[in-house]
Structure formats: C-alpha cells, structure tokens
Short mmCIF file of C-alpha atoms in Angstrom, two decimals:
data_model
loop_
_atom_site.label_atom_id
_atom_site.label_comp_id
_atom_site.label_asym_id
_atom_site.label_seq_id
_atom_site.Cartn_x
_atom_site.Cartn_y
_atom_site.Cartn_z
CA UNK A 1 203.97 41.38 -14.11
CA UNK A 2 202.79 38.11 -11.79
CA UNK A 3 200.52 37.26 -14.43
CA UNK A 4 201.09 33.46 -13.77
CA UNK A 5 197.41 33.28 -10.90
CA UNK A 6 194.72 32.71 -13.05
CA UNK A 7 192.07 34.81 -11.52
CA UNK A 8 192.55 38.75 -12.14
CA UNK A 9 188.59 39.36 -11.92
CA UNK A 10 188.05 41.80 -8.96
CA UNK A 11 185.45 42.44 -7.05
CA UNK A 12 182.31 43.99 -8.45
CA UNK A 13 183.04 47.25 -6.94
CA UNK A 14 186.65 47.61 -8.58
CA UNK A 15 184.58 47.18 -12.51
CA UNK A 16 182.80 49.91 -11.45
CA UNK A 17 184.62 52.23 -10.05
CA UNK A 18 186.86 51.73 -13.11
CA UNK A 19 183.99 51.58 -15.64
CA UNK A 20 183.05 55.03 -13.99
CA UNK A 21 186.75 56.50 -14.33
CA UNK A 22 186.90 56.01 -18.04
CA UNK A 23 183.71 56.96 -18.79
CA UNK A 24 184.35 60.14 -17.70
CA UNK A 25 187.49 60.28 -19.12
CA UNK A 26 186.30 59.42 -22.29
CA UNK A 27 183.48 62.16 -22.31
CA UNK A 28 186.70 65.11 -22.59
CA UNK A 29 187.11 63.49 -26.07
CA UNK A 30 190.92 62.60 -27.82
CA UNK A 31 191.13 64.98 -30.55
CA UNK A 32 194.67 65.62 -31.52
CA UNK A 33 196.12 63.43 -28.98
CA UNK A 34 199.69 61.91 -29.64
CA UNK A 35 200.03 64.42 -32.54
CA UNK A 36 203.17 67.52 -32.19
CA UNK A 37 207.05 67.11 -32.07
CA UNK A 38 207.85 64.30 -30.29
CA UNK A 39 210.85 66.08 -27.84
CA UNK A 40 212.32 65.54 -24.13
CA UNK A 41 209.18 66.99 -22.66
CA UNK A 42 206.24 65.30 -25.10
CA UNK A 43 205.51 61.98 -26.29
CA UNK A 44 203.99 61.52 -29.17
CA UNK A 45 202.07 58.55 -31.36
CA UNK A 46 204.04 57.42 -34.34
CA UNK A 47 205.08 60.52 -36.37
CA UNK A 48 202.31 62.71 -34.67
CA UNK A 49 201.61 64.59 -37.84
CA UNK A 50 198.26 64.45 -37.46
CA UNK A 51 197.45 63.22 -40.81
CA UNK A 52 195.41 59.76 -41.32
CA UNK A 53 196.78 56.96 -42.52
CA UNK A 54 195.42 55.72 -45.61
CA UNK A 55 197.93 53.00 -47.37
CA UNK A 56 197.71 49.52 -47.26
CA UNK A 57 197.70 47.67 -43.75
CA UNK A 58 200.59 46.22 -41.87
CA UNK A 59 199.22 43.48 -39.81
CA UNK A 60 199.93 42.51 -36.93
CA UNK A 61 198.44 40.15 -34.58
CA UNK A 62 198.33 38.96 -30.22
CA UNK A 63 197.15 36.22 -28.44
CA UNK A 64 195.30 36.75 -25.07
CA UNK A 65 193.65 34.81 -22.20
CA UNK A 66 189.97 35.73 -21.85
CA UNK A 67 188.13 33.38 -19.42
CA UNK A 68 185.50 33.62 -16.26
CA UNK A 69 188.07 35.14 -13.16
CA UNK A 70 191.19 35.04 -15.82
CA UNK A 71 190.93 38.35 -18.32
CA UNK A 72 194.43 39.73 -19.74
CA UNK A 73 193.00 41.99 -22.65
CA UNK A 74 193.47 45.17 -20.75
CA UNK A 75 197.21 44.45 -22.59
CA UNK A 76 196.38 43.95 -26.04
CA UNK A 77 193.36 46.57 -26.12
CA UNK A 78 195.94 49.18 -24.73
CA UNK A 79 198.32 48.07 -27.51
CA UNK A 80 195.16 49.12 -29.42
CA UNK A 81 194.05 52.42 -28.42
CA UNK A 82 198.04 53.30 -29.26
CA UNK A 83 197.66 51.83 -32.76
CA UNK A 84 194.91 54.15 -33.60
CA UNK A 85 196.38 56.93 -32.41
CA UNK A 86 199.57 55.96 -34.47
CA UNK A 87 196.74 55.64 -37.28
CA UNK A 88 195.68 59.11 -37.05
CA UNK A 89 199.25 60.62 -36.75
CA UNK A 90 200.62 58.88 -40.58
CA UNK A 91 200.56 55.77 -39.52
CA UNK A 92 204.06 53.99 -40.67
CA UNK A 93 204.81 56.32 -43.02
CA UNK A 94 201.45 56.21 -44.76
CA UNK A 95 200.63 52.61 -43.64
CA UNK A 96 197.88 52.02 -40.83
CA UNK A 97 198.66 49.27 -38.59
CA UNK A 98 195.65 46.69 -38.38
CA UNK A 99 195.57 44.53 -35.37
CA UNK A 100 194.02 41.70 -34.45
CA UNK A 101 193.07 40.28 -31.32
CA UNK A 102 192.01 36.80 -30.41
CA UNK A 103 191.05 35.36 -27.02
CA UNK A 104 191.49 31.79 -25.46
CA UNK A 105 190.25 29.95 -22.67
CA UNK A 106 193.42 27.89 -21.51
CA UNK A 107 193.37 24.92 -23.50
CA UNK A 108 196.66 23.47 -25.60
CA UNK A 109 195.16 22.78 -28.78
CA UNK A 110 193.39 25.94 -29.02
CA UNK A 111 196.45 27.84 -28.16
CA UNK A 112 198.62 26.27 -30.60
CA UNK A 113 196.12 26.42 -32.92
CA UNK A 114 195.20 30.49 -32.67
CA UNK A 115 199.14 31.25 -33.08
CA UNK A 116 198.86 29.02 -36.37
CA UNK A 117 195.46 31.27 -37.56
CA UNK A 118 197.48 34.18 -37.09
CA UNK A 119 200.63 33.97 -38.67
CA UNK A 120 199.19 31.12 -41.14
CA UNK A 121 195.70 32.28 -42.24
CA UNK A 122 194.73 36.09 -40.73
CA UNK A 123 198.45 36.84 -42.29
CA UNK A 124 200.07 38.86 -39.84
CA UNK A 125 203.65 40.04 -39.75
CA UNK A 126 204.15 40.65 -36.22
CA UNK A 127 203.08 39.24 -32.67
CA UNK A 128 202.65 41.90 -30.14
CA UNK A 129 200.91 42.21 -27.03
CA UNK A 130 200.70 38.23 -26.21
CA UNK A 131 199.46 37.92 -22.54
CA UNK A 132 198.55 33.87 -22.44
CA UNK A 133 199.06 31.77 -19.41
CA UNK A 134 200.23 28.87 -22.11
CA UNK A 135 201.59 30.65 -25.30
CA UNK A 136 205.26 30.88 -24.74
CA UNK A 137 204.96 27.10 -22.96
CA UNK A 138 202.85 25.63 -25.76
CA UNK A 139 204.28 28.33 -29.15
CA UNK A 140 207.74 28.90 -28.29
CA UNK A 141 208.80 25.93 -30.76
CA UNK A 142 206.43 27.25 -33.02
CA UNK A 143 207.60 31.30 -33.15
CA UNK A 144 211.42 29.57 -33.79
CA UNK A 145 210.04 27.48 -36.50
CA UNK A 146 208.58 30.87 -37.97
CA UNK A 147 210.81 33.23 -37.24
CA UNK A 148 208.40 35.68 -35.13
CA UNK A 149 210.29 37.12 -32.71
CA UNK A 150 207.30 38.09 -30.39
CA UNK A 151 207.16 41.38 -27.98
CA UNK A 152 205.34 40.27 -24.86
CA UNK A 153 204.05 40.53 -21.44
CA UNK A 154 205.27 37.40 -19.91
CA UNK A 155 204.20 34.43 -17.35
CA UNK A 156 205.48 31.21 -18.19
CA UNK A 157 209.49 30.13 -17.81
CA UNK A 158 210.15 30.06 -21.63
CA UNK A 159 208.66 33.67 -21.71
CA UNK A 160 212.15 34.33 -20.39
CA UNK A 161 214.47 32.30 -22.53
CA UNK A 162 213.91 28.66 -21.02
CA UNK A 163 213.98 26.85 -24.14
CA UNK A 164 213.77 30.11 -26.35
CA UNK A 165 215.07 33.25 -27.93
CA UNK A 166 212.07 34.50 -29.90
CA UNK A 167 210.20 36.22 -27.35
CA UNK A 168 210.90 39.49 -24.85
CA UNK A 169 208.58 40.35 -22.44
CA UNK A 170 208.51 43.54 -20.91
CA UNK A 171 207.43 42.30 -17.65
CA UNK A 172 209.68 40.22 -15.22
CA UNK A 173 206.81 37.51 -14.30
CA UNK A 174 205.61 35.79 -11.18
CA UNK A 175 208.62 35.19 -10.27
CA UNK A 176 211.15 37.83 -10.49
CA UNK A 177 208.53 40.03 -8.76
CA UNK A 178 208.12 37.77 -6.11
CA UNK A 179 211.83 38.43 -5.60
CA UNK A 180 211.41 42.27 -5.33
CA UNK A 181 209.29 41.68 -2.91
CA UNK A 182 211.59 39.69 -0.96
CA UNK A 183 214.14 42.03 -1.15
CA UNK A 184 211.56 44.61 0.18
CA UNK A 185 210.95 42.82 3.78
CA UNK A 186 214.44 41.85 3.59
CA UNK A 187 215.40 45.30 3.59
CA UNK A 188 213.05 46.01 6.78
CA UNK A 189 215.67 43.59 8.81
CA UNK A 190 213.18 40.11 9.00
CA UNK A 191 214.59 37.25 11.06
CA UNK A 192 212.21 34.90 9.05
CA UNK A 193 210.22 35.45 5.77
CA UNK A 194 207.10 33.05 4.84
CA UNK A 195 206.06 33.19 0.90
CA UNK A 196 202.38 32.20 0.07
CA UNK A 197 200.73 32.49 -3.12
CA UNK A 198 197.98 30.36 -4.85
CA UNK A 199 198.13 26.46 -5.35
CA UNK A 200 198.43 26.18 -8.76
CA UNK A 201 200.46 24.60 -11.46
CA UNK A 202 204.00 26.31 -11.32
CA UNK A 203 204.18 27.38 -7.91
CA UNK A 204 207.61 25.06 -7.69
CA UNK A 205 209.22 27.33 -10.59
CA UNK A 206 208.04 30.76 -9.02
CA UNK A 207 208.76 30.05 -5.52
CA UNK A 208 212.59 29.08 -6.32
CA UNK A 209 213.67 32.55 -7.29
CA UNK A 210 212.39 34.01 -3.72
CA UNK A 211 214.13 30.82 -1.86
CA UNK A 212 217.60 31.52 -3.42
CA UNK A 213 217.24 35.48 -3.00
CA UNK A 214 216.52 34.85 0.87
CA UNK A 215 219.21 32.00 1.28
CA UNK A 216 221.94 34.84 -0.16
CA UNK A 217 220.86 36.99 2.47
CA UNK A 218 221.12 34.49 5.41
CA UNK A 219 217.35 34.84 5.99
CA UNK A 220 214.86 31.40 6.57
CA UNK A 221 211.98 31.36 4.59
CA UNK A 222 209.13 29.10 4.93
CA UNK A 223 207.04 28.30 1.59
CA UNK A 224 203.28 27.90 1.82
CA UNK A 225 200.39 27.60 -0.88
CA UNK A 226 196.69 28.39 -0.70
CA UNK A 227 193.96 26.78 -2.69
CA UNK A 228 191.70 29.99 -4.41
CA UNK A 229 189.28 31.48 -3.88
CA UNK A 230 190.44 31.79 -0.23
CA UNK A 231 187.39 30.49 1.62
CA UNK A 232 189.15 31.36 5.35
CA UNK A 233 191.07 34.64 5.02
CA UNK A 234 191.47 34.49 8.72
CA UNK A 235 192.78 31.43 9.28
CA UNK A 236 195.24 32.05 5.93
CA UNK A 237 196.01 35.47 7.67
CA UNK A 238 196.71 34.23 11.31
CA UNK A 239 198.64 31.09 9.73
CA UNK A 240 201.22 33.29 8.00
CA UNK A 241 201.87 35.69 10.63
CA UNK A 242 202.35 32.91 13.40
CA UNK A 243 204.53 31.27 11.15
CA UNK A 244 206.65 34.30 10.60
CA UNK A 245 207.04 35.62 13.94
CA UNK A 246 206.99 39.18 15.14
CA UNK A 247 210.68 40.07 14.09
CA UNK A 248 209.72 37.92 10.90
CA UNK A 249 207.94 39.37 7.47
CA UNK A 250 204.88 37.94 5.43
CA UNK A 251 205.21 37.72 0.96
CA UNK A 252 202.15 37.27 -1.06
CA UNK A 253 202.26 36.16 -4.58
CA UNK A 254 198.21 36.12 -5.00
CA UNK A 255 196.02 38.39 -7.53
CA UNK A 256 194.96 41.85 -5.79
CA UNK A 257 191.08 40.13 -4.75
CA UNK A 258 192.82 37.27 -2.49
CA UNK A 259 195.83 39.28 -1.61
CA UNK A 260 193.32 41.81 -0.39
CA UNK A 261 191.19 39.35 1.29
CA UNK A 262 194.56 37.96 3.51
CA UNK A 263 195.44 41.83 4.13
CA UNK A 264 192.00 42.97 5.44
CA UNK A 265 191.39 39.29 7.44
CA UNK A 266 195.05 40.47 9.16
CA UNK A 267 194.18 44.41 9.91
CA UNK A 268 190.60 43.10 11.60
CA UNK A 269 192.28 40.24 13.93
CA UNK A 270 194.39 43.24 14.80
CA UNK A 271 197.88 41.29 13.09
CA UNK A 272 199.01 44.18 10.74
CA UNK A 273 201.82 45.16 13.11
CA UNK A 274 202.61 41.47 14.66
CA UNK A 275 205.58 41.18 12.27
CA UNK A 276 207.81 43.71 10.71
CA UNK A 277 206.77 43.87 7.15
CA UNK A 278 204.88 42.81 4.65
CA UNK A 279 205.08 42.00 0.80
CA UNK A 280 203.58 41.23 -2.36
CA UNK A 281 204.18 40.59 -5.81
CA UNK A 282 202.73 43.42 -8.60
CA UNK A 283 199.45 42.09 -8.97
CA UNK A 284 199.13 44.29 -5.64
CA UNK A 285 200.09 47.40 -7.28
CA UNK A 286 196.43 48.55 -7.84
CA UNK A 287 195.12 51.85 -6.17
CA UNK A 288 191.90 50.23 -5.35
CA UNK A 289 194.08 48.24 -2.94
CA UNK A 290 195.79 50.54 -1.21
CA UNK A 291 192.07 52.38 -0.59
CA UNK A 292 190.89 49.48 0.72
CA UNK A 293 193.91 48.81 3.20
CA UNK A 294 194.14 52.78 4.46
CA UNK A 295 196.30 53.84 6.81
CA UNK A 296 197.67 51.13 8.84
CA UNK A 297 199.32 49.41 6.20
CA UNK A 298 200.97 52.42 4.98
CA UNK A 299 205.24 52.25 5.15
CA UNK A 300 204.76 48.64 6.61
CA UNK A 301 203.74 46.90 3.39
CA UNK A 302 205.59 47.22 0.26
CA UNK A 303 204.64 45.85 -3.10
CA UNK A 304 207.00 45.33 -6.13
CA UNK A 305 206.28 47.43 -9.18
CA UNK A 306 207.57 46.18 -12.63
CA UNK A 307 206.34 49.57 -14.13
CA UNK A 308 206.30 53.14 -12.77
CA UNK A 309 203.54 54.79 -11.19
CA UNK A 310 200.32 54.94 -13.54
CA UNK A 311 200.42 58.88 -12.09
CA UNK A 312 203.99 59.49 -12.91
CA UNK A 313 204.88 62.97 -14.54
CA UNK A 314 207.07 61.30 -17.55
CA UNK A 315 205.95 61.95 -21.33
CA UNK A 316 205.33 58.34 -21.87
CA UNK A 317 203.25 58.40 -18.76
CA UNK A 318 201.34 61.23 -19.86
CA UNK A 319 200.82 60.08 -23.22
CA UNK A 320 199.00 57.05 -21.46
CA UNK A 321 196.76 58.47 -19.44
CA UNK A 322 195.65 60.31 -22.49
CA UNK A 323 195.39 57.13 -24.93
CA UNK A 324 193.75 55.29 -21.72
CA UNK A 325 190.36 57.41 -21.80
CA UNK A 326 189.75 55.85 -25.10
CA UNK A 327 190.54 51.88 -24.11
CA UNK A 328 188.33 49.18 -23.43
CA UNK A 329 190.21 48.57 -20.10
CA UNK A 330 188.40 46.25 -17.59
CA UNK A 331 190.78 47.18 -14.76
CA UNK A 332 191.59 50.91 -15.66
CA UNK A 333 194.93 52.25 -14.98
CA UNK A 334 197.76 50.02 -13.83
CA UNK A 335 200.47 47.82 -14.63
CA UNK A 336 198.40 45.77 -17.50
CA UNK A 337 197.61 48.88 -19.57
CA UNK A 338 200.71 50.16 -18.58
CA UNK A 339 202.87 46.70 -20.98
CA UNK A 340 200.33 47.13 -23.60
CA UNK A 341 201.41 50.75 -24.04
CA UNK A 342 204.80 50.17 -23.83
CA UNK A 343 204.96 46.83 -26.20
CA UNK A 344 202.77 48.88 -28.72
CA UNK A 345 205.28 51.56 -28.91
CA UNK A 346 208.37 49.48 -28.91
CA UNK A 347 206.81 47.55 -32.10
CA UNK A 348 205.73 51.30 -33.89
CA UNK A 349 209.40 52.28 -33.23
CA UNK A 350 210.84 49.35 -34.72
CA UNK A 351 208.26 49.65 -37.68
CA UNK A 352 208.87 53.44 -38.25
CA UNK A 353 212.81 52.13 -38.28
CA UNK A 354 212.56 49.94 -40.65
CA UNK A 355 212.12 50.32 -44.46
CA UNK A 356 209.33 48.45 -46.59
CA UNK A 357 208.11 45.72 -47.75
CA UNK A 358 206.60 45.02 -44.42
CA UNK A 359 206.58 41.42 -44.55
CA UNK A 360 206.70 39.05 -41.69
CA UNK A 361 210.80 38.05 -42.30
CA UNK A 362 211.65 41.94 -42.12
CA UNK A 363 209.22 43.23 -39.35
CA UNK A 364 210.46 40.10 -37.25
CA UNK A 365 214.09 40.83 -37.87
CA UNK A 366 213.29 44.91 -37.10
CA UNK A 367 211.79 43.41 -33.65
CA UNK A 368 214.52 41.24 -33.13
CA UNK A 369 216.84 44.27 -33.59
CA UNK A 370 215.40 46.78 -31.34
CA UNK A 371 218.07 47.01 -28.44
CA UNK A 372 218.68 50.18 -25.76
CA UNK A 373 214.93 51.56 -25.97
CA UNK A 374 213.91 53.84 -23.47
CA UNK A 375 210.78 55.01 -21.74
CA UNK A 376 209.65 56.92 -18.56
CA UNK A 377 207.33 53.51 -17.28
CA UNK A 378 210.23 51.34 -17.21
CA UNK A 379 213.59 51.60 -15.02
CA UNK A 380 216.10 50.58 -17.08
CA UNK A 381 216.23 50.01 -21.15
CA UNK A 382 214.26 47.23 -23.21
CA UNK A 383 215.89 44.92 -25.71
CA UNK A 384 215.26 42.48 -27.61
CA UNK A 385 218.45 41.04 -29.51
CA UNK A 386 219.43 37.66 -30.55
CA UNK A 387 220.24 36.06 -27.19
CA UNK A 388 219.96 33.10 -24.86
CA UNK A 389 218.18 35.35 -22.19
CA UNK A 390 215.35 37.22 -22.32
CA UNK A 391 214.77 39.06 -18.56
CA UNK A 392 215.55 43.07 -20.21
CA UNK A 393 212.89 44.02 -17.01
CA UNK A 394 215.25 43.39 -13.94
CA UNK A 395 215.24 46.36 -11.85
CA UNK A 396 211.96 47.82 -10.78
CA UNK A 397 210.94 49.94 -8.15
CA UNK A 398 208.65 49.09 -4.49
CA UNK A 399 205.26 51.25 -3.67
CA UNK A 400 203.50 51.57 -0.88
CA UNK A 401 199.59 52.30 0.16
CA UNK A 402 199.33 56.47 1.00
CA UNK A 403 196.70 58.34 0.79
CA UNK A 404 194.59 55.97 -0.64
CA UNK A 405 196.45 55.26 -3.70
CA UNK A 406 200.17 53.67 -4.64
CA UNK A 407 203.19 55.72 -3.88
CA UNK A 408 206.43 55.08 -4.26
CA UNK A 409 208.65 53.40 -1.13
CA UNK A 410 211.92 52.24 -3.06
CA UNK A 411 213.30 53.69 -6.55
CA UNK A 412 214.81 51.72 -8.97
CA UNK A 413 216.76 48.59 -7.39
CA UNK A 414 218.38 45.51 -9.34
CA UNK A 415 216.39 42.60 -8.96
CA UNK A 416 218.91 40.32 -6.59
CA UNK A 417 221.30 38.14 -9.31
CA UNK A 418 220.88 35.24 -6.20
CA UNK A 419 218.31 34.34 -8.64
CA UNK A 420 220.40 32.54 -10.89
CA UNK A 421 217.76 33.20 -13.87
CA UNK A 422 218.72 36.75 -13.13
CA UNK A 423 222.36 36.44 -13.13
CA UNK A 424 222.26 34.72 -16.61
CA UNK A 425 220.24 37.98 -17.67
CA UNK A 426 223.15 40.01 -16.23
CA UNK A 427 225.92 38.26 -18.25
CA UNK A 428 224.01 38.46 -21.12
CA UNK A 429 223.73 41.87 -20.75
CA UNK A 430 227.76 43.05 -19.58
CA UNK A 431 228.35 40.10 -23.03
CA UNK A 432 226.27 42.33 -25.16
CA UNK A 433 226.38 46.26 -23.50
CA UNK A 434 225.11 47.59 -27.13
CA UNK A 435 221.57 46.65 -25.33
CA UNK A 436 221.75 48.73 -22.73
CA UNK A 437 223.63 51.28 -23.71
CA UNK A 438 224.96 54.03 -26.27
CA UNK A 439 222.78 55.41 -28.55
CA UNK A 440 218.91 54.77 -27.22
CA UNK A 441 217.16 53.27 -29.66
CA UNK A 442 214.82 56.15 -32.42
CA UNK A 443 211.43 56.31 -31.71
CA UNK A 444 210.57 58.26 -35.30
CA UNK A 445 212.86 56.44 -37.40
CA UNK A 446 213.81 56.94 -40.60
CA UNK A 447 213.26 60.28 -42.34
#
C-alpha cells in the first residue's frame, strides 16, 4: 500500500463514521468466531478447535508509526485481533501467541533502537506486522545481522530488496501502486499523463517507476509535487488538468484527505470531465471517498487496489470482517486492516508448520520458508524465500467509486515489468517457480 505520505489522519467525520461502524459491529459479540473445519468455503483462526490456549507464549513482536496526521496501527492491531482469535482456537498447538506492539514518532535513533528492545530485551522470536516509514531504511542491516526475516507492510525501497533479503511485504508500496494507476489512465487511451503526489522525502524514488511504465507505452508524462496540507485545492486541481489536456489523464499519489481535497476542488470548478481519466494510488481505495466523490467520478476515475475488496465474498474476506468488529481500527475496513490480517495469518501458518522449540533461529527460518501461500485478499501467491527480490505483491486489481462505495473496474493485471524493480521481481520469480506455484503452502500444518 502507498504508505510512503506521512499523513493518513482523515477528516473528523471519517473517525466517526468508522468509530460508529465498529461499535456496532462489536455490540453482535465474537463468540466462536474463526473456530470449525477450515475447508474451500470457511476460513478459520489457527486450528479453530475452539479450545484456549494455555502453554507457554511464543512471542512475537512489530514496529509501527504512531504520530499527529501519521497513524499505521490499524496493521499491527489487526494482526492482533487475529492472534486472539488464534488464542482461543489452540493457539500453536497449545501455545498462545503474545504480541507486542510498540509505536514511534519518525526519528532514527528511536527506530533503531525499538527493533533492538524487541528482539534484544522484550525477547521476541518473530517480527510481524512492521508498518514504519524508516524501519526497513534504518533496520534492514540490523534484521540481516539477526537473522529475522520480517513479514511486512512495506514503504521504503529496501522494504523491497534494495539492500536486503530479510523482509517481504505484502504490499507493493508507493510506488508500484502509483504504477497501477498509470496503467489505469493508460488504458483509457491518454495523449499525456501528469503524476502529483506530496513533496516529501522520496518522491524521486516513487515517481521513477510511473515515468518508465509511461515511457514503455509511448505516453508523456509530466511530474509535479505539492507541499501538504494542500492549502489551494483549486489552484492544485486546475494546475493538473491544464497541464494534462483534455485527451490527457491526471495520477495522484496523495493520502485519501488531500487526494479528496484535489478531487472535490476539480468536480466544483466543473473539471471532472476536462480530461479523459483520472488516477490514484491505494491510499484512495477508501469507501468514504468514493461517498464523498458520488456519481460523476464514477467509471472516469480508477484507483489501484493492492488488496481485494474489503466486501469481497472470499473465506479470508469473511473471516475479516468478522475478526474486524473486535479491532481497535482507527480507519475501519480497508486496505490497512486488510495486510495486518493477511501478515498475521501468513506468520500462524508458518508457526502451525513448524515444529518446537519456538525460538527466534527456527520461527525466522519457518518465515523465511513460507513460499506459494494463498488467500482470497490477494491476487496472486505470497512468498517469502531466500532471494534478492522481495515484490511477491505485483498484480493487483483497479476500483472505481459506485454507489457510494469501491467497486471493482479492472481484475487482476500484472503490474507493468517497464518498472525495472518489477522485472527483477519477475525473474526472480520464473528463477524460483516453487514460490508461486505447486503445492500452496498449509495453513493447519502439521498434525
């Protein structure tokens, strides 16, 4: 997910219509949830015997940013509300997994020296559920040094394999998403596209990917930045679109409140439909968005989606909606719950296939094993593996405001391999087809 903008605070109205949602979700209770026979049709938690688990602790431990207009927990408390349920349904075989969760505000020496309280002092075996704007820039060297091959949502480049192995995201980042989107208006026949997205440090490495993916097709693209908060949507708004042209198409690489602020400036000057399309990266994939917008931007604007639908009928999917009511999620259901689910599940698999002692060494080599693993909110299989590349979310899907809500406009496409990060992902992949293919990885484990 574009994680990379530092401020994912909407406005007041989004808290609470979300704060509302939950609580009445919450007030239908989550007895028995996650517990049955995990088959084709029903996803379950862990072993979903229903029992409680009662043995010693496996710990394991995530590193998040929590700061005025920057808050990423909605990742790691997701992760949560799955652990407990795994908790309640045997745990890992008897085991209860005990995580811990610590915040920080952006600054170097208290990033580095969190990751070194976890593994070093709190004692965990396992990193999952890191959403920091500077762990995988400031740790990576760190996690090698340790051997903690962490499960992630990523933001920074060495997220990705720049300058590391040990860490797998299951989100493509600012940048790759910022591709889909390019493909999107591409795919609406622009003459021109123009790429905007905050002014702030890394713009350079995002906007490359987008540059090469529109030079492959032949297309010109213009690159601008915006200082945030936007203080003059309309000028921002009117900027891009007379820059693009009326046979050209806008991309936005913002968080939904600015993004939203540039789409609603353009619908009142009366500029939705004075070029051919619109995009934006997946911090737009929110439903509050696509309320706000309505109508007119229905078909005509298309924003990439790293993860499926949050209403999607899949047994994954349904299993988190159900695990969501009981979150602490500041943003409800989307895309940021959505990676904590899914990196929570990936690290109970790899757990329940393992056997003990669960010490850091063999829970980091489990992670570092998991290849092929397969779920309903994702398009194509997660790995982790021992390579140089680390992109396993590279085809994703485009939505589209109806109805009020996100629906989807494009199924599953590649991400364009113009991006040369992505065509390094692709070799490593056809190199290594045991991690996307044959047997998908267990999700019970061993017997």
């Amino acid at each position: 997910m574009t994680l990379r903008k530092a401020a994912f605070a909407l406005a007041i109205p989004v808290a609470l219509v979300a704060t509302a949602l939950l609580a009445g979700a919450a007030s239908s209770g989550t007895a028995k949830i996650g517990s049955g026979k995990q088959t084709a049709a029903k996803s379950v938690c862990g072993l979903g015997n229903g029992k409680k688990a009662t043995g010693t602790p496996i710990k394991l431990g995530a590193l998040a940013t929590k700061q005025p207009g920057t808050d990423f927990t909605d990742i790691p408390n997701m992760a949560l509300a799955y652990f407990n349920c795994v908790n309640a349904n045997g745990g890992i075989f008897g085991h209860p997994i005990q995580y811990d969760i610590q915040t920080e505000q952006t600054d170097p020496a208290q990033v580095a020296s969190l990751a070194k309280k976890l593994i070093e002092t709190d004692k965990v075996v396992g990193l999952v559920g890191n959403t920091s704007i500077l762990d995988c820039s400031v740790n990576h060297k760190y996690y090698e040094q340790k051997h903690f091959f962490v499960i992630a949502s990523g933001i920074a480049p060495e997220c990705y394999g720049r300058g590391d192995t040990n860490i797998s995201s299951v989100n493509m980042g600012p940048r790759y998403s910022s591709d889909g989107a390019v493909q999107y208006v591409i795919s609406r026949g622009v003459k021109k596209i123009v790429f905007d997205q905050s002014n702030v440090p890394g713009t350079g490495y995002i906007q490359t990917g987008p540059n090469f993916v529109a030079r492959a097709a032949k297309v010109p693209i213009q690159d601008f930045t915006d200082n945030v908060p936007i203080q003059d949507a309309n000028s921002v708004a009117l900027k891009l679109v007379q820059a693009a042209g009326p046979n050209g198409g806008v991309v936005l690489n913002f968080t939904p409140d600015q993004a939203a602020l540039i789409l609603t400036a353009a619908q009142k000057q009366g500029l939705t439909t004075k070029v051919k399309a619109w995009g934006c990266s997946t911090p737009c994939n929110f439903d509050f968005l696509a309320g706000v917008l309505g109508a007119p931007w229905e078909g005509i604007f298309g924003v990439n989606a790293e993860l499926n639908l949050t209403s999607a009928p899949g047994p994954d999917s349904v299993l988190y909606r159900q695990l969501a009511k009981s979150a602490t999620l500041a943003f409800g259901l989307s895309s940021f719950s959505q990676m904590g689910f899914v990196e929570a599940r990936i690290a109970t698999a790899a757990l329940l296939n393992m056997k003990p002692p669960y010490t850091a060494p063999r829970v980091n080599a489990a992670f570092a094993a998991v290849r092929n693993f397969r779920t309903d909110v994702l398009c194509s299989p997660w790995y982790f593996g021992k390579v140089s590349v680390h992109i396993p979310n590279n085809v994703d899907r485009t939505v589209t405001p109806g109805g009020g809500k996100m629906v989807l406009k494009q199924p599953c496409f590649k991400i364009s391999a113009a991006d040369p990060d992505i065509a390094a992902a692709r070799v490593v992949e056809r190199k290594n087809p045991q991690l996307t293919s044959g047997k998908p990885y267990p999700l019970t484990g061993r017997k």
